[in-house]
Amino acid sequence: MFAYTLKRLVQMIPALLGIIVITFILSRVLPGDPAIMLAGEQAPEEIVNKIRQDMGLDKPLYIQFFAYIGQLLQGDIGYAYHTGHSVASDLTSRFPATIELTLASILIAVLIAIPVGIVAATRKESLLDHISRVFSLIGACVPIFWLGLMFIYIFYSILGWAPAPMGRISGDLNPPVHITGLYVLDSLLSADSAALKSSLAHLLLPAICLSTGTMAIIARMTRSSMLEVVDQDFVRTARAKGLRESAVIYKHALVNALIPTLTVLGLQFGFLMGGAVITETIFSWPGIGGYVTDSILAADYAPIQAFTLVSAVLYCGINLAVDLIYGFIDPRIRYE
Amino acid sequence: MKKVKLLSTLVAFSIMLAGCASSANPQTPAATSAGTDTAAATAAPVKKNLTVAYSEGGTTLDPAEANDLTSDTLVLAAYDQLVTYGIKTENGASIANTEDIKPMLAESWEVNADNTVYTFKLKSGVSFQSGNPVDAEAVAYSFERVAKSSSGSFLYGMASIKSVAVKDPSTVEVTLTNANHNFLQILAMYTFSIVDQKTVEAQGADYLKTNAAGSGPFKLTKWDPATEAVFTANDSYWQGAPSLGKVTLKFTKEASNRVLLLGKGDVDMAIEIPPKDVSTLESNSALTVASNASNRILFFAMNNKVKPFDNVKVRQAINYAIPYDQLLSGVMYGQAKQMKSAVASNTPGFTDAGYVYEYNLDKAKALLKEAGYEKGVDFDFTLGSGFDDWEDDAVLIQAELAKIGVNMKINKLARAQFLEQQKTNNLTSYISKWTSFVNDPGYHLGFLLYGKGSSNYINYQNAEVDKLWEQANLETDTAKRTELYKQAQEIITTEAPWAYLYEYNRIVGMSNKISGYAFYPDEVIRFYPLSITE
């Protein structure tokens, strides 16, 4: 198992190298001159040229590339011109917000979708099954930005249940003591009830909004893999042994049906990181989403490259974790 | 099973922990109930706080580098300049008078006979927020920083500054390369804020990017471009303590959210309100909407070197084919004003002389025929992304042109790409906005329509306009200069290098309790004069 993990980690290196090269080339090949964006429209040519020199953009592409690799090897992921901060400090201040949002939406999706999927599979063609199908269809189709704006309009503007869509915690509260950067977790760890209440309230709507698509997919996935499993011999055997129906479903069938669900969940993580871009803008959530959009609009290369790289590392890590968890769920899967 | 038990115990434990801790958050009770606190009540009266919703978080706090609305706003809250603009009242609204230059950190100034040497006498006893005195050294240092900056240095050239000399601790002499009637107007801009030299030198060169070191009315306590910026009152401000205790800028990208926040009273003020939402806000009795004609203009630019626009008749035909009323009411919901000169109507020296273009397709068709395009013509139009109204405008214009046999092909480009393309001077036609930070026709035309103008991307060349502009630039008599600019405007309007679309309104929504708001052509809100009443 350890050897397998190590092997997988080593296999990540060429993938990451490929990503570094591709994002570097893509960000430069795409039209749009960062110096013009930075200088402002009224700045004359000399100033644009000066900024271009300061950014090193006047040098040939291969020199820029090696300079970038050199920087990376020293652990420096660059400087974000459009925020005036180093990319590393921008990412450390914003990534936890996105991670918190993504994890919360995965949690919500799993907690709702798996039970729904099981119910739909065990009561196939019942009314419940049809309702869950309709909801899954809606969940998969509704655009996040529309849903987010509706949520805000209904729950904040009309009903007044949700807090103002401004950030992760009320303006009159201090964020909890920084431990992990995840406000809900930090306020639990530091026993800060005021911060916990406020940060949960702020997290709820964007997390639900972001989770809808995943929820729909996981529910359908659980349903179909459950249906496949319940017809198999070992389930029949379990029933024949006289086990209670709940034990048959949850201990025998579900555990076997979870493998494809888990695979989809791992893939969904990447999708959620992308969906966070929209959700964060709508809810003024200070995560990485808005930052990356701004970087792209400003043609600010360093943050785009750094974000892609960090996401790639995260994505590889999540997929490795998913593969390792297979072994726990299904002991027949062994890693040599 | 064991795992589940462990997890549930953990969750239960943490909830218990959170529940029994009364509140570990130090800011909660103290900040919100400050009014009832006896200790606070016996001290100074509690000041009102202002929360404003902004769209962007800003990019730098360095006055010499700031060139976006939020950064400029942050700079003006924390810094003072040598001089500032006066205020006038027009139709009941307070508007900056950019021709009326008032003293700020400079108490007075003298100009030599040929208007090339300005000697500024600084106010005495003024100090920076750090306690260091505002002296001539700091002024010279601040000017030097502008000269060396990336963003602001062009203004240094635009102001014709040759050198800055310290005469004595409270006297600064600025020598110009030539007489320049815009000099004082440019000095009043955020770029020429006076920075605390001693603090900057002690803290290092990058300090000003994320910190403020000025003598202004507000002290910066927090700036996070992702969430908010917070200022507290500088109670020892030399013009008197601000009446606001705290100013918080909340960065809320989504325009509809800014409208909702304002409507619910979660913010006291919001900028960049979409025109379609103005009527909703106006119907809310707790709110006021200030909608002022700004000098931000929108025009349809036609490349004078490219067919068919190398023919003046075609350009005039386009001018007659634009559905101005539809653009103003349908796209801008009345929150804009028809543009009738290349210069905005609230810029001193504006004239609509020569403006004859009312929507008239027959006239447009006749002009096209005269130009030899009676069978119609195709042309390329480039649409830069990022502004919803541009797209609506383009589609409406396209539909009108189709009626007279002109086929306008719309190509969409991302903003960064659009700006890059525009700079090549090869785009056939496009829509673009422009705000002249210096509210002066010379500055405005010099960029956009003077033959050698750095933003004259449509290759407009007219020897007479160039001559008038050059003459005006050297003219020291205001009346004569204005006359020259008026003549230039008339020629430009007749030659129609652009079709004038509209002048945007600056829309600021605010609570009724706010007073002291004034509109400035740079669209930056000054917080110092604002106050909130019960």
Tab-separated table of C-alpha atoms in Angstrom, chain A residues 2 73 90 94 97 106 119 124 129 132 151 170 182 191 217 231 242 245 264 274 306 322 328:
chain	number	residue	atom	x	y	z
A	2	PHE	CA	2.792	2.396	0.915
A	73	LEU	CA	11.838	25.528	-7.845
A	90	ASP	CA	-3.488	35.792	-2.103
A	94	ARG	CA	-8.566	32.828	-0.272
A	97	ALA	CA	-12.797	29.943	1.764
A	106	ILE	CA	-19.947	17.878	-1.040
A	119	VAL	CA	-34.874	5.123	-1.487
A	124	LYS	CA	-38.294	1.542	-7.897
A	129	ASP	CA	-38.638	7.445	-7.241
A	132	SER	CA	-36.400	12.116	-6.948
A	151	PHE	CA	-31.871	32.151	-3.210
A	170	SER	CA	-21.104	39.170	9.719
A	182	LEU	CA	-12.125	27.069	7.517
A	191	ALA	CA	-15.356	27.265	20.866
A	217	ILE	CA	-25.535	13.222	-10.196
A	231	ASP	CA	-30.165	-8.203	-8.257
A	242	GLY	CA	-32.877	-14.479	6.887
A	245	GLU	CA	-34.037	-6.082	5.057
A	264	VAL	CA	-18.037	10.199	-9.408
A	274	GLY	CA	-15.113	25.376	-11.177
A	306	ALA	CA	-0.510	29.155	-9.810
A	322	VAL	CA	-10.508	7.995	-3.742
A	328	PHE	CA	-11.425	0.126	2.604
